[in-house]
PDB file of C-alpha atoms in Angstrom:
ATOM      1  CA  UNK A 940     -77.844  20.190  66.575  1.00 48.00           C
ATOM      2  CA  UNK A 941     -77.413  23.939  66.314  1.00 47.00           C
ATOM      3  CA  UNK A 942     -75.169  23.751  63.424  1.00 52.00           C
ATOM      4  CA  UNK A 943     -78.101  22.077  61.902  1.00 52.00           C
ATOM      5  CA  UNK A 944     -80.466  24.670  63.197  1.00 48.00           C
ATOM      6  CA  UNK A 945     -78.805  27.086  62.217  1.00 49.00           C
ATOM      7  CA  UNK A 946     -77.491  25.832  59.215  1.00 54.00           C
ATOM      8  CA  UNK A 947     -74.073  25.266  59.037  1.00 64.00           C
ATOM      9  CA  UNK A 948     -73.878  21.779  58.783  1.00 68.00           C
ATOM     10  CA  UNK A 949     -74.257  21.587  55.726  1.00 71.00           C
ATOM     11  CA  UNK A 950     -71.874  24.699  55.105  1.00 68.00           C
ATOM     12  CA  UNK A 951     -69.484  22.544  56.969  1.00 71.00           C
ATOM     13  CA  UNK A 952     -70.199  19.794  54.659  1.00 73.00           C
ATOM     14  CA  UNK A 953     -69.385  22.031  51.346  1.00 73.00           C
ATOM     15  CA  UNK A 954     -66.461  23.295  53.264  1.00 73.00           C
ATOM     16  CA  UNK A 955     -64.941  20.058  53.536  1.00 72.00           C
ATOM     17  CA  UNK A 956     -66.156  18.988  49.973  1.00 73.00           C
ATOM     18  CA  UNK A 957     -64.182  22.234  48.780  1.00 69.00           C
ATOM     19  CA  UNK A 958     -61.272  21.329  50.893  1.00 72.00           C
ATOM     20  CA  UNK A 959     -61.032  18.057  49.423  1.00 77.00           C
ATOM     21  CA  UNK A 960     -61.666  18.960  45.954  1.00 73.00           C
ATOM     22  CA  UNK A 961     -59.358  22.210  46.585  1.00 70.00           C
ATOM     23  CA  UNK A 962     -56.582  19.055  47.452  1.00 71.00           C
ATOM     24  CA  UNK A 963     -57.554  16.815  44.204  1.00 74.00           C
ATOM     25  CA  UNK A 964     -57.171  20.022  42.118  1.00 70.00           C
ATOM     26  CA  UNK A 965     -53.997  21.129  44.076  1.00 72.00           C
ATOM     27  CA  UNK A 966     -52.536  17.696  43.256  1.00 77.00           C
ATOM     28  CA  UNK A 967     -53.410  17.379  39.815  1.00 76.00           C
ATOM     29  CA  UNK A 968     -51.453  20.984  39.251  1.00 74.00           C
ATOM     30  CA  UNK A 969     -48.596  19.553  41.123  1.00 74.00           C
ATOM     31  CA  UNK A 970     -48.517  16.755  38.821  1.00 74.00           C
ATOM     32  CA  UNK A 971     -49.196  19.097  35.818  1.00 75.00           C
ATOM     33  CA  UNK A 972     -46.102  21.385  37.085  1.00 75.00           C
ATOM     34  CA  UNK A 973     -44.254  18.030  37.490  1.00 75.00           C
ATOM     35  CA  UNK A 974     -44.801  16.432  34.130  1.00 78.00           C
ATOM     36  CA  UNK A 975     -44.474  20.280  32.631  1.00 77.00           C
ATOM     37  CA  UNK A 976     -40.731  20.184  34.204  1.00 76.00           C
ATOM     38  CA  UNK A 977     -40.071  17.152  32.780  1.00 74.00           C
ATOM     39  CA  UNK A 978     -41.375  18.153  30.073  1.00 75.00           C
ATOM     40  CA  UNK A 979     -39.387  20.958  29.543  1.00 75.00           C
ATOM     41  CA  UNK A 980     -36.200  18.511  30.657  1.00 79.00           C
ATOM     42  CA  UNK A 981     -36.976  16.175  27.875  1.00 78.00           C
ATOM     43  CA  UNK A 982     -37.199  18.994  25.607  1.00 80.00           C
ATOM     44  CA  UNK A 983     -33.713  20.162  26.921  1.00 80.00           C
ATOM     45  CA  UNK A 984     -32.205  16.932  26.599  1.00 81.00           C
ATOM     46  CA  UNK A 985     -33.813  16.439  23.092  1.00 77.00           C
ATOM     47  CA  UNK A 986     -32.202  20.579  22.150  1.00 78.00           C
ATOM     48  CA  UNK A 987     -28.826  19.259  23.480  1.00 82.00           C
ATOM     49  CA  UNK A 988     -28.963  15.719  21.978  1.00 80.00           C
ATOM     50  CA  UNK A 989     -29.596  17.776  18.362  1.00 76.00           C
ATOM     51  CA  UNK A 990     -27.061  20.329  19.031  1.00 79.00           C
ATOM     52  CA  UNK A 991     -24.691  17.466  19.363  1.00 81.00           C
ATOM     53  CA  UNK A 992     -25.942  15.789  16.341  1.00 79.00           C
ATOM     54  CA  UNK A 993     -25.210  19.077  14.475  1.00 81.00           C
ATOM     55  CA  UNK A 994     -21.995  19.329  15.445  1.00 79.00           C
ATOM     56  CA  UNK A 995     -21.223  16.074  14.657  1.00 82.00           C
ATOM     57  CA  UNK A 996     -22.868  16.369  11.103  1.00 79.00           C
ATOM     58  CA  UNK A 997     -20.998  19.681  10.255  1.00 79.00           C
ATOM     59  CA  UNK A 998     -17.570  17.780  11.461  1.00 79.00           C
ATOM     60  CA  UNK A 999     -18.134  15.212   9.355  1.00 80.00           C
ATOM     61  CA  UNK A1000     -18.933  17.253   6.422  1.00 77.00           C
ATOM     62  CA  UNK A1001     -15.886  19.296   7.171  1.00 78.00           C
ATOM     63  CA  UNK A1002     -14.191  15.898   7.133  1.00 77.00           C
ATOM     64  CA  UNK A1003     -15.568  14.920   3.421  1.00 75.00           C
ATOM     65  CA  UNK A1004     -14.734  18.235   1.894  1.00 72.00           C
ATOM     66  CA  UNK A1005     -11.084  18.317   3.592  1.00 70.00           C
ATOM     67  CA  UNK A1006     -10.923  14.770   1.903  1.00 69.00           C
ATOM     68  CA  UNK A1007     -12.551  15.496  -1.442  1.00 65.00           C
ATOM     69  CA  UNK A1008     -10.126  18.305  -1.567  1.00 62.00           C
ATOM     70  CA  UNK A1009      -7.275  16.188  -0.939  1.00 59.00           C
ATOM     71  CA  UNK A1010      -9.097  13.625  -3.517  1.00 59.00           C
ATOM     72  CA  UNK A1011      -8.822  16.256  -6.393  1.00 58.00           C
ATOM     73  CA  UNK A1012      -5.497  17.841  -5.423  1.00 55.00           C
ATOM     74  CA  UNK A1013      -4.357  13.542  -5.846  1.00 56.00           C
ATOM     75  CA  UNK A1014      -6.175  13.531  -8.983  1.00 58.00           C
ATOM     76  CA  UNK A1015      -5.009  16.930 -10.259  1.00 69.00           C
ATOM     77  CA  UNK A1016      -1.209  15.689  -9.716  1.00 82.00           C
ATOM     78  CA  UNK A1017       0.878  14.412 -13.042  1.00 86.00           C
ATOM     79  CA  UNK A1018       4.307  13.420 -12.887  1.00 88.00           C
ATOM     80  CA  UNK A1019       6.179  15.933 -15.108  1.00 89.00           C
ATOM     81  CA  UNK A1020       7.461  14.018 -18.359  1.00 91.00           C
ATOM     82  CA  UNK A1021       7.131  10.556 -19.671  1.00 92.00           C
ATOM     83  CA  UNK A1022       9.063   8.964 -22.351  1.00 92.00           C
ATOM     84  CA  UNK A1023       8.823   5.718 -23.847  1.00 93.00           C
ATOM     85  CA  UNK A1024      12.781   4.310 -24.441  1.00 92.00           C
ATOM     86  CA  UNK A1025      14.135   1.704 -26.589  1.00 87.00           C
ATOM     87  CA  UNK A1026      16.944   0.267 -28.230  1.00 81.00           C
ATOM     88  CA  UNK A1027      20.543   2.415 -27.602  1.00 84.00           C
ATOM     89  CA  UNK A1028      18.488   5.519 -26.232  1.00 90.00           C
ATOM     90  CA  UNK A1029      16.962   3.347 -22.964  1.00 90.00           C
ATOM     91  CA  UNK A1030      20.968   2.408 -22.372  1.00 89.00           C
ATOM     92  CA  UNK A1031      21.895   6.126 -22.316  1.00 92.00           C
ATOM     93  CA  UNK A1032      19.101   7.176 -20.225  1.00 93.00           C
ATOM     94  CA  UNK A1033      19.655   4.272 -17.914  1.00 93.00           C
ATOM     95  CA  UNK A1034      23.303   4.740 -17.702  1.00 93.00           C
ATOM     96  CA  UNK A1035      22.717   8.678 -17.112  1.00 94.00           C
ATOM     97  CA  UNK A1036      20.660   7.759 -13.642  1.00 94.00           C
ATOM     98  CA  UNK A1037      22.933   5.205 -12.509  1.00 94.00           C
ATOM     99  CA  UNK A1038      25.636   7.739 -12.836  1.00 93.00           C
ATOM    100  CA  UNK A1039      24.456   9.595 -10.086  1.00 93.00           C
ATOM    101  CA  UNK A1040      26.721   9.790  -7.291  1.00 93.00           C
ATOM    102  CA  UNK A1041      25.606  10.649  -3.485  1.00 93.00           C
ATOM    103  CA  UNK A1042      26.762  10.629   0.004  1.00 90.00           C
ATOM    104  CA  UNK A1043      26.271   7.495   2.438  1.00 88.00           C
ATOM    105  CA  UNK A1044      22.697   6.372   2.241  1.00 89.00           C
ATOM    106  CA  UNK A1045      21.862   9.120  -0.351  1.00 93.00           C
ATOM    107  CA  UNK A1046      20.008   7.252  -3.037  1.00 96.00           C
ATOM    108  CA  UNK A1047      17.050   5.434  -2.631  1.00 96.00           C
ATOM    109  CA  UNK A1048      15.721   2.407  -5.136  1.00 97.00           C
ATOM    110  CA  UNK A1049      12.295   0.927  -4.433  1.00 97.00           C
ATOM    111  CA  UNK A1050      10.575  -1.870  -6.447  1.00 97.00           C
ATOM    112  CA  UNK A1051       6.938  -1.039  -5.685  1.00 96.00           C
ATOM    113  CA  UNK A1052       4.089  -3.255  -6.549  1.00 94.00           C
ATOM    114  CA  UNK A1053       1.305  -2.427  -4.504  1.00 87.00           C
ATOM    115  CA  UNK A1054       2.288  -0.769  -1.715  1.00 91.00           C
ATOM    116  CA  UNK A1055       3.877   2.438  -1.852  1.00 94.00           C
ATOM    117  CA  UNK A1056       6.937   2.407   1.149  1.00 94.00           C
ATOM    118  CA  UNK A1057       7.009   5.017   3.825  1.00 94.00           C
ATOM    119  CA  UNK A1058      10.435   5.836   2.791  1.00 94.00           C
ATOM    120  CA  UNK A1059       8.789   7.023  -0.400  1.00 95.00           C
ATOM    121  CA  UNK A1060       6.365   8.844   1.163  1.00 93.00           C
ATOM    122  CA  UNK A1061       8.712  10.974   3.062  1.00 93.00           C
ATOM    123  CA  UNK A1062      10.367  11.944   0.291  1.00 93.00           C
ATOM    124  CA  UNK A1063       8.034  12.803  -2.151  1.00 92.00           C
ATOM    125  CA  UNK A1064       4.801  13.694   0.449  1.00 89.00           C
ATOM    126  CA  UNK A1065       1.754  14.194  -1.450  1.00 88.00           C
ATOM    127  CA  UNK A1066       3.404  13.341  -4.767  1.00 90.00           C
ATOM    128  CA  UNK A1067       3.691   9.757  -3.506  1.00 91.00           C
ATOM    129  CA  UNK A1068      -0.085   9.107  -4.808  1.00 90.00           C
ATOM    130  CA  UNK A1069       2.072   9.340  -8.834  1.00 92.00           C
ATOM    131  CA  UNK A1070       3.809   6.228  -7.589  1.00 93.00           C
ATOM    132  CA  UNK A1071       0.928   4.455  -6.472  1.00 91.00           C
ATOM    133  CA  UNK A1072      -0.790   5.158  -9.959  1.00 91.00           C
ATOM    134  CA  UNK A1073       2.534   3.808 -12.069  1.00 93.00           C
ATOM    135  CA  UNK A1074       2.729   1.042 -10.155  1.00 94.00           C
ATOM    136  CA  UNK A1075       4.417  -1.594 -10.673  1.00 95.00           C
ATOM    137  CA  UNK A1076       7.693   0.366 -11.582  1.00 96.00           C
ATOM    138  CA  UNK A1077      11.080   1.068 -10.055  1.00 97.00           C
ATOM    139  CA  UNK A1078      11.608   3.938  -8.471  1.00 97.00           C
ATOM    140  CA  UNK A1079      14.536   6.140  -7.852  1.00 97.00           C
ATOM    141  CA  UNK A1080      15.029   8.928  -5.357  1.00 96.00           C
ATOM    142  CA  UNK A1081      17.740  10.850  -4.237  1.00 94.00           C
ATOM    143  CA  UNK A1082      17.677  12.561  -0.620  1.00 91.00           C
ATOM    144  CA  UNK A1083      18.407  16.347  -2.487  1.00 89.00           C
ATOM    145  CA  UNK A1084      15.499  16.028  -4.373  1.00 85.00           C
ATOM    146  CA  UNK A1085      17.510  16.534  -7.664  1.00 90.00           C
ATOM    147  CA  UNK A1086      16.423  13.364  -8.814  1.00 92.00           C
ATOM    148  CA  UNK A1087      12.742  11.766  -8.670  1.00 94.00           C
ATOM    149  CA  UNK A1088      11.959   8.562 -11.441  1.00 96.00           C
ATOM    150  CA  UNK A1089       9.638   5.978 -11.962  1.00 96.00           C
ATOM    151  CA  UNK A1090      10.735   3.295 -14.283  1.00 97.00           C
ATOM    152  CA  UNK A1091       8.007   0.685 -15.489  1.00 95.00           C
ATOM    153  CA  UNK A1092      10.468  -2.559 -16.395  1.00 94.00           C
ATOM    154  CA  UNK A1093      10.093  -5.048 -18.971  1.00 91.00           C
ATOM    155  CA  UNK A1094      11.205  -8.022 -16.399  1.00 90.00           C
ATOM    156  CA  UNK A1095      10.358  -6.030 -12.584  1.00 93.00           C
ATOM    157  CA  UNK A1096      12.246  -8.024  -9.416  1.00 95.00           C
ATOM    158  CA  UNK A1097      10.249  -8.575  -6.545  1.00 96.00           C
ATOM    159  CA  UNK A1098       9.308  -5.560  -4.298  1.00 96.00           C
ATOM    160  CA  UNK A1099      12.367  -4.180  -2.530  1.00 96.00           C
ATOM    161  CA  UNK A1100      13.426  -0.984  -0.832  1.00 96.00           C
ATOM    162  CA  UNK A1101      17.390  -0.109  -0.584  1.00 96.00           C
ATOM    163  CA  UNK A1102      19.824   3.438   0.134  1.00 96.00           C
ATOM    164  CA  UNK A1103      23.003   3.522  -1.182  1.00 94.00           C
ATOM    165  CA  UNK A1104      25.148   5.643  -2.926  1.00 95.00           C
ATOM    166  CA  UNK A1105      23.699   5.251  -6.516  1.00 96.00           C
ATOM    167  CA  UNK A1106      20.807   3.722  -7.643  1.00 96.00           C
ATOM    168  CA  UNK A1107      20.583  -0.252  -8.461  1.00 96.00           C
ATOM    169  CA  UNK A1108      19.087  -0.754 -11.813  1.00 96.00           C
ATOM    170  CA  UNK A1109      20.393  -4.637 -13.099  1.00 95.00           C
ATOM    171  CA  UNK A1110      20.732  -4.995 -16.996  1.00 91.00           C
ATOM    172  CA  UNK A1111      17.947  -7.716 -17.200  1.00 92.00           C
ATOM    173  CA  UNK A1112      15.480  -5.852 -15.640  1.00 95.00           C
ATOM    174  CA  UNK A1113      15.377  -3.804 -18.964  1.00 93.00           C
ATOM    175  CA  UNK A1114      16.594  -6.101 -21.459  1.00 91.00           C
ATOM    176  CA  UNK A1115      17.994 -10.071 -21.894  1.00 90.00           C
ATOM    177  CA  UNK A1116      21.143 -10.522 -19.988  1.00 85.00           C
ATOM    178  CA  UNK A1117      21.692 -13.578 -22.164  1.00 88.00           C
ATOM    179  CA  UNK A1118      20.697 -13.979 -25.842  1.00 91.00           C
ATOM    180  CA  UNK A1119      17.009 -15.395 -26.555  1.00 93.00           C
ATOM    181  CA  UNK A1120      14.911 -16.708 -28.999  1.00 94.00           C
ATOM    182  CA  UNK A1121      12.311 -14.224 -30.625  1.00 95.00           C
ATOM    183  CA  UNK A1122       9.499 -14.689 -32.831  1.00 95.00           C
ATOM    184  CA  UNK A1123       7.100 -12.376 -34.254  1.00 95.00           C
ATOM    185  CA  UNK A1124       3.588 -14.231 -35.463  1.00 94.00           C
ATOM    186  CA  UNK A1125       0.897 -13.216 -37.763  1.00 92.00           C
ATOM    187  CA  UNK A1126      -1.794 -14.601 -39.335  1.00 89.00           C
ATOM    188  CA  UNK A1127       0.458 -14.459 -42.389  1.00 89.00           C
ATOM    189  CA  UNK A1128       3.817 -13.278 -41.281  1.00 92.00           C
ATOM    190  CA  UNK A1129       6.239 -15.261 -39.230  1.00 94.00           C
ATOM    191  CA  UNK A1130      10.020 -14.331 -38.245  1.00 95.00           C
ATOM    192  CA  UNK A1131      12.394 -15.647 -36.038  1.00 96.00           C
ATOM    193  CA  UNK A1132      15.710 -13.802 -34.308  1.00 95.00           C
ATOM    194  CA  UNK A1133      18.034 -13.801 -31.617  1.00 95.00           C
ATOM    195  CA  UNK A1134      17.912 -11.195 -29.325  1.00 93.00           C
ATOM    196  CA  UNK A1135      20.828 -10.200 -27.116  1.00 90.00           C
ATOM    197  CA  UNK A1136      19.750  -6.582 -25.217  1.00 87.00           C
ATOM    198  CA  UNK A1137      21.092  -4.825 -27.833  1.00 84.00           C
ATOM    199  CA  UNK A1138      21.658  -6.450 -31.376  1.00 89.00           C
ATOM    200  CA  UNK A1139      18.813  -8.734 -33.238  1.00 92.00           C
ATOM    201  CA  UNK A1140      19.753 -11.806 -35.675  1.00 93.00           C
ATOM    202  CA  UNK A1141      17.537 -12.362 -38.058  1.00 94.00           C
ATOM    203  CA  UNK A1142      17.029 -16.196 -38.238  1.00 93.00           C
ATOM    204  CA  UNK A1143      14.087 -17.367 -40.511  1.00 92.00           C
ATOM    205  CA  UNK A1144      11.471 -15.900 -41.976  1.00 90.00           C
ATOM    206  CA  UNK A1145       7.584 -17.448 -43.402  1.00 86.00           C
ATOM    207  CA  UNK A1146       5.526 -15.428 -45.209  1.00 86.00           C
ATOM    208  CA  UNK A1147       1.908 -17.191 -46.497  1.00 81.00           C
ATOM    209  CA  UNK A1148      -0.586 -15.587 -48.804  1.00 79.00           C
ATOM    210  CA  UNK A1149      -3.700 -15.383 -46.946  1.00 75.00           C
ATOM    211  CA  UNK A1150      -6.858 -14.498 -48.444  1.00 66.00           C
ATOM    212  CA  UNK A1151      -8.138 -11.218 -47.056  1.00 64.00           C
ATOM    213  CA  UNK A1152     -11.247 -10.256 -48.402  1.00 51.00           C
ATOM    214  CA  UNK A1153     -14.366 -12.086 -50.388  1.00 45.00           C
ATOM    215  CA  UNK A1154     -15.223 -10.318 -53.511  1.00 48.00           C
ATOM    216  CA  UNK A1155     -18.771 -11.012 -54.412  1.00 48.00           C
ATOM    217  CA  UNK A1156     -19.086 -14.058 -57.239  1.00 50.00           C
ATOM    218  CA  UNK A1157     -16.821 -16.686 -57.034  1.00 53.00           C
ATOM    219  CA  UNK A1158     -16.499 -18.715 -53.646  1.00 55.00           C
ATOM    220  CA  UNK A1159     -19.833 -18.702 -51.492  1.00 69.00           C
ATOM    221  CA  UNK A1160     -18.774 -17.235 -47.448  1.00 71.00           C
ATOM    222  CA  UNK A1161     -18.787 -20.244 -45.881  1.00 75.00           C
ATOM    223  CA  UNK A1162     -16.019 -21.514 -48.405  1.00 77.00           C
ATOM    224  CA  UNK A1163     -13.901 -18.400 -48.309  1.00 69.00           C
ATOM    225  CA  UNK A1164     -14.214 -18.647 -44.445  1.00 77.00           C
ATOM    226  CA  UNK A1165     -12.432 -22.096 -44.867  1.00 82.00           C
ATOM    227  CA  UNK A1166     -10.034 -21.689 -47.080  1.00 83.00           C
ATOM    228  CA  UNK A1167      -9.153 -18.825 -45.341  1.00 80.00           C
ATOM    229  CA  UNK A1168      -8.992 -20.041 -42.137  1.00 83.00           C
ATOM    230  CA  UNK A1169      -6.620 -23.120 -43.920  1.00 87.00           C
ATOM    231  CA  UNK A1170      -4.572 -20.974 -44.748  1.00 87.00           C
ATOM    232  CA  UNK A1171      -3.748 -19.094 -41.721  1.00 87.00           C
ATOM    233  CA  UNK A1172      -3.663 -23.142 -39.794  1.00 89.00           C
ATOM    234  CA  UNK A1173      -0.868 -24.200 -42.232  1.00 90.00           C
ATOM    235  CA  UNK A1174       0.978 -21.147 -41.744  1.00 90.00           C
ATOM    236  CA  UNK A1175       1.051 -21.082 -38.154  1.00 91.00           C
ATOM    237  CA  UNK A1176       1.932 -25.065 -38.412  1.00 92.00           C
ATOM    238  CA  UNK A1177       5.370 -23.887 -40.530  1.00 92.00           C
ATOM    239  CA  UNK A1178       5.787 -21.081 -37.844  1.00 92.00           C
ATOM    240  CA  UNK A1179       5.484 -23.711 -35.424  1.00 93.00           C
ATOM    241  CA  UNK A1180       8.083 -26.038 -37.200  1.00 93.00           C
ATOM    242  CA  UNK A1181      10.590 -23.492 -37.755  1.00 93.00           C
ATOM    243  CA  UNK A1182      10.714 -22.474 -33.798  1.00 93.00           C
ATOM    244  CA  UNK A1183      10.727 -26.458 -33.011  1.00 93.00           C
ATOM    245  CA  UNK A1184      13.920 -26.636 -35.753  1.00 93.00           C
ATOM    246  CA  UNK A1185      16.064 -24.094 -34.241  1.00 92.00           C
ATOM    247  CA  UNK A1186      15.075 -25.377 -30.609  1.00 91.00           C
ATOM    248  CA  UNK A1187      16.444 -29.105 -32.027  1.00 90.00           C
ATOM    249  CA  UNK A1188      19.556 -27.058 -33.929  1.00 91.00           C
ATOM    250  CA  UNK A1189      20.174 -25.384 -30.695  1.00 90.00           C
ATOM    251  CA  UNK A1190      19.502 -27.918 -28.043  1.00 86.00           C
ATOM    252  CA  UNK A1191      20.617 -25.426 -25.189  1.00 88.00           C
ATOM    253  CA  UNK A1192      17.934 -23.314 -25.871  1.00 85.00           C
ATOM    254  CA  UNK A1193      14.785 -24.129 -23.093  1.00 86.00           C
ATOM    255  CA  UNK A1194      11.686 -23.452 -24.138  1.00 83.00           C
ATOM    256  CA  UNK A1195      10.958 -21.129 -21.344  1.00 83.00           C
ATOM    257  CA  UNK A1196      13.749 -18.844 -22.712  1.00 86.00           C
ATOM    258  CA  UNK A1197      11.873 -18.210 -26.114  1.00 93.00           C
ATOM    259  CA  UNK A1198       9.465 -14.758 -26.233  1.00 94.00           C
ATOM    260  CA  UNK A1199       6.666 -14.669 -29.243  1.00 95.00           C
ATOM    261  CA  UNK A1200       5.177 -11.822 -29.752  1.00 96.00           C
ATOM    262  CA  UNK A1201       2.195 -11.191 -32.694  1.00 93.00           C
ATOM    263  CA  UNK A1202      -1.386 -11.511 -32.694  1.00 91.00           C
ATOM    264  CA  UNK A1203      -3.526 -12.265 -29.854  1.00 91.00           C
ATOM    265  CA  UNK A1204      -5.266 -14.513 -31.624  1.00 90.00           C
ATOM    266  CA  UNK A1205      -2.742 -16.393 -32.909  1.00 91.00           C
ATOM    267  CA  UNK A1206      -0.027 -16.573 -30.088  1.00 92.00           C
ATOM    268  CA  UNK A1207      -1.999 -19.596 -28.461  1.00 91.00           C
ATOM    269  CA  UNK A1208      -0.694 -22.098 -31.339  1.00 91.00           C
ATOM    270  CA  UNK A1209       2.840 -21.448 -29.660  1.00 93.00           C
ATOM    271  CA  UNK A1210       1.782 -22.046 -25.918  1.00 91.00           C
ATOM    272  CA  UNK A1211       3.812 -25.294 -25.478  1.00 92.00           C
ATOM    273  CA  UNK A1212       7.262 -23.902 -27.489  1.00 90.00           C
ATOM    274  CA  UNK A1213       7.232 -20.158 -25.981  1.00 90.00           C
ATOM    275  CA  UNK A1214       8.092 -18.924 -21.830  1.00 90.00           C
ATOM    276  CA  UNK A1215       6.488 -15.827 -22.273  1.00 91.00           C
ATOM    277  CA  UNK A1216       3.722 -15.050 -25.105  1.00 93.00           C
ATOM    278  CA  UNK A1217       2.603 -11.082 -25.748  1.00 92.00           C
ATOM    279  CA  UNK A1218       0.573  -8.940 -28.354  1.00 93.00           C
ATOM    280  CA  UNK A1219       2.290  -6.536 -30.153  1.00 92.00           C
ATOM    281  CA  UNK A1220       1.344  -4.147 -33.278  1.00 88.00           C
ATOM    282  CA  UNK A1221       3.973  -4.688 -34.879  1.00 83.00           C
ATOM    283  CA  UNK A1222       3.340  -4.800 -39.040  1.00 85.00           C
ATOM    284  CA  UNK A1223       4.946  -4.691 -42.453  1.00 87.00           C
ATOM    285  CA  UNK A1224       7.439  -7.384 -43.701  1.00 91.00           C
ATOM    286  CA  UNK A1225       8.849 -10.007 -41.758  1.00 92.00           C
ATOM    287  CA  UNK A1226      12.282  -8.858 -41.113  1.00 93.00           C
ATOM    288  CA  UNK A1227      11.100  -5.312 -40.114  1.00 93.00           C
ATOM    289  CA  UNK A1228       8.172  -6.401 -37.791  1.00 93.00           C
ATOM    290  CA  UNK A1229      10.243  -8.222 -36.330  1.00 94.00           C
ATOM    291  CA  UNK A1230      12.749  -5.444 -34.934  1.00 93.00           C
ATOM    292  CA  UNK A1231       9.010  -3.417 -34.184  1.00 92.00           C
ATOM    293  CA  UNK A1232       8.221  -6.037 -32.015  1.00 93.00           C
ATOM    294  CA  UNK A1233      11.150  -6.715 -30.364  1.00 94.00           C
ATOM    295  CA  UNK A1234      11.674  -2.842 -29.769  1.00 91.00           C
ATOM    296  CA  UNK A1235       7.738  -2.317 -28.189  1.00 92.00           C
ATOM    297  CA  UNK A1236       8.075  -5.301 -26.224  1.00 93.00           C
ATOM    298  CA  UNK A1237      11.826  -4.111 -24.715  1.00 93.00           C
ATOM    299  CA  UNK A1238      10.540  -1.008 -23.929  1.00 93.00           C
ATOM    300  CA  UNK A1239      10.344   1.103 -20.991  1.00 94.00           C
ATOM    301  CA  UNK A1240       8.993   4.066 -19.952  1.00 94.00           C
ATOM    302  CA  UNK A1241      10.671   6.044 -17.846  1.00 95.00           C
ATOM    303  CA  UNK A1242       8.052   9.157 -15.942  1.00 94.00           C
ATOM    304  CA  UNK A1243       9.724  12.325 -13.525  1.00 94.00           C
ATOM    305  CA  UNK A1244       7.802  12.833 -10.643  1.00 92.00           C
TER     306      UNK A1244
END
């Protein structure tokens, strides 16, 4: 009662009102200095998180240019000569690398298709990525380094890798080991030989007059087109006969053994009398397109790495 007379009752009162509000507001900082600390946590975690993410960009952009550099130093590479080899040449040039003599387990021959052998890639390190472009081809190595070839073959064996003391390059890999049956076919050219690796008999030749060109007047398109394209059927039909007549003449002879080269669009008339059918640019009279053809299509090439 003499708080109340006096009055401090109700200073009591607002004493405990600023107490408890003095505790709300004292609680609400805590919680403000709490959520500010993990604020400033999160914002840590998030500067360290980035940080990491940096480093991990700049590594991997370290990473592209070490590999684009590699890339263009691959692309940049070129093997150091190339020469395309026929006829008596390609036997001098092949005889010249199977001369060479080493020690036990000196020279290394690889038929590589697709993938290029580690043994290769010891040898010729960066420089392996030429092989890999030339592919398929034969390649030679020697442990010295004297001696680094690819050869792209006319008939390529299955992949193998082999040392020895020279290096293994069979005859018919380059050339026929055994005489066969050429042809060379044109829309109005036809010749036939016998091939042996290294001397051509002329056989038979066919050689049709085929309308090349329609002068204005005369024949309408359509009928030039026809008579043209008559032409070129019965001359492929006597190419066809005279490859049947030397197969009957020669009855040894299989079918798969006979090679026509000529015009792409031709060379599908001889599908059933021919093992292996290719297009060649070889031109001029029979006789003499002939020997072109048989020389592109026996040809190697021969690159130094």
């Amino acid at each position: 009662m003499l708080d109340e007379l006096l009055g401090r009752a109700e200073l009591k009162a607002q004493i405990v009102d600023l107490k408890q509000e003095k505790h709300h507001l004292e609680r609400q900082l805590a919680a403000e200095e709490e959520r500010r600390t993990d604020a400033v946590r999160e914002r840590q975690e998030a500067e360290r998180e980035v940080n990491q993410l940096q480093d991990r960009i700049e590594g991997l952009e370290e990473r592209v240019e070490r590999l684009s550099e590699s890339q263009t130093e691959r692309d940049e590479l070129s093997v150091r000569t190339t020469q395309d080899i026929r006829g008596a040449r390609r036997k001098n040039i092949l005889d010249r690398i199977r001369s060479v003599e080493t020690g036990p387990e000196g020279a290394l021959t690889a038929m590589v298709t697709e993938t290029v052998p580690n043994e290769i890639r010891r040898l010729l390190d960066e420089r392996s990525a030429l092989v890999q472009r030339l592919a398929p081809c034969l390649v030679c190595i020697d442990d010295a380094g004297m001696i680094a070839v690819a050869i792209e073959l006319t008939a390529p064996p299955t992949p193998f890798v082999e040392w020895g003391t020279t290096f293994r390059i069979e005859p018919q890999w380059v050339a026929p080991a055994e005489p066969v049956t050429v042809a060379v076919v044109r829309s109005d050219i036809f010749a036939l030989g016998v091939y042996d690796g290294s001397t051509l008999t002329h056989v038979t030749d066919v050689t049709t007059d085929v309308m090349d060109a329609h002068s204005k007047g005369g024949f309408s398109q359509a009928r030039f087109e026809r008579r043209r394209d008559q032409q070129i059927e019965d001359h492929l039909e006597h190419a066809h006969e005279a490859i049947e007549t030397h197969l009957t003449e020669n009855s040894q002879i299989q079918t798969s053994e006979v090679v026509v080269l000529g015009e792409k669009t031709v060379l599908g008339a001889f599908s059933d009398l021919a093992g292996r059918r290719e297009t060649v640019d070889a031109t001029g009279e029979p006789k003499s397109a002939l020997e072109d053809a048989v020389d592109e299509f026996w040809t190697i090439r021969v690159s130094t790495l």
